[in-house]
């Protein structure tokens, strides 16, 4: 019996850029999913989760005929099916999954489960799969089996995160750089405790709008394969013919890519003021141009912005609810928590959850 841990993540900056072949800067956090795996002599996968009641049984010889059914087990089954389809021979096993990553809050609980399951299945079957490939296979499971067209950010950082480091990833080449998160700050995550139902359909709709943008720019600029290849200057020159809403979606992605590059430079110089300014600009762009914020997220960001010791605050993850990320001087964290929690409760009548996170290490075998 062995256990694998894979972390959730918080994205510091670079939102809705991963599926545009752009740049992101997440950090793995100290909230994880755990999969404990015990070999079986037969061809069954028995999957249980502490977070849910039912137990799922999958016949490995029949697994590729399965389809998602909008159930928690879609994630582990999707990973198993994707590994089999990629040509890996899996052995029977009993899987026990538990997770401390809050679900549906934009902290990537699904990637944490996928990655911990993938590591466990690989180890149980004596397979050596390199980490980049594992990330891509987990993303594929979510894209093709579960049906959410997510980018590579979450799975990648769940595997490649490091302690006290943010990970700046080029989502086209999958090259990455680990950047120091100064000891003097904490990554404080505020959960609005709302999750608007439209999140996944709106996500797929944003992707389609970006694709429409790419088609338009490629007519003028043949080298354009993704919004990553379009500059702000190109947007000015060729973007005017676009419908307003597509123009705004493109402007978010293009400006956000530029912000990630500037934020990486700022972090390398330990310039937290500048980093925080870029976070604020990112939030405004997500709210107004990409339209993936929510009133509760805006309230949370506004409350945080005035508080002593806060360098920056923005929504994090896909949006429409979920969490904000706040870069807070460690000496001011207690006051921050109190002030924001009180203000938020007054404004919305909702009790937020606040997690003071550390940038943490990616997936690994662990004792439980
Ligand atoms: C979700 C997806 C990621 C990414 C973010 C938005 O978390 O899983 O791939 O697209 O939304 O930045």
Coordinates of N, CA, C and O in Angstrom, one line a residue, residues 34 37 40:
X34 N -4.9 13.1 -1.8 CA -4.1 11.9 -1.5 C -4.7 10.7 -2.1 O -5.9 10.5 -1.9
X37 N -3.0 3.5 -2.8 CA -3.3 2.5 -3.7 C -2.8 1.1 -3.2 O -1.7 1.1 -2.6
X40 N -4.4 -5.3 -6.4 CA -5.3 -6.4 -6.4 C -4.9 -7.5 -7.5 O -4.2 -7.1 -8.4

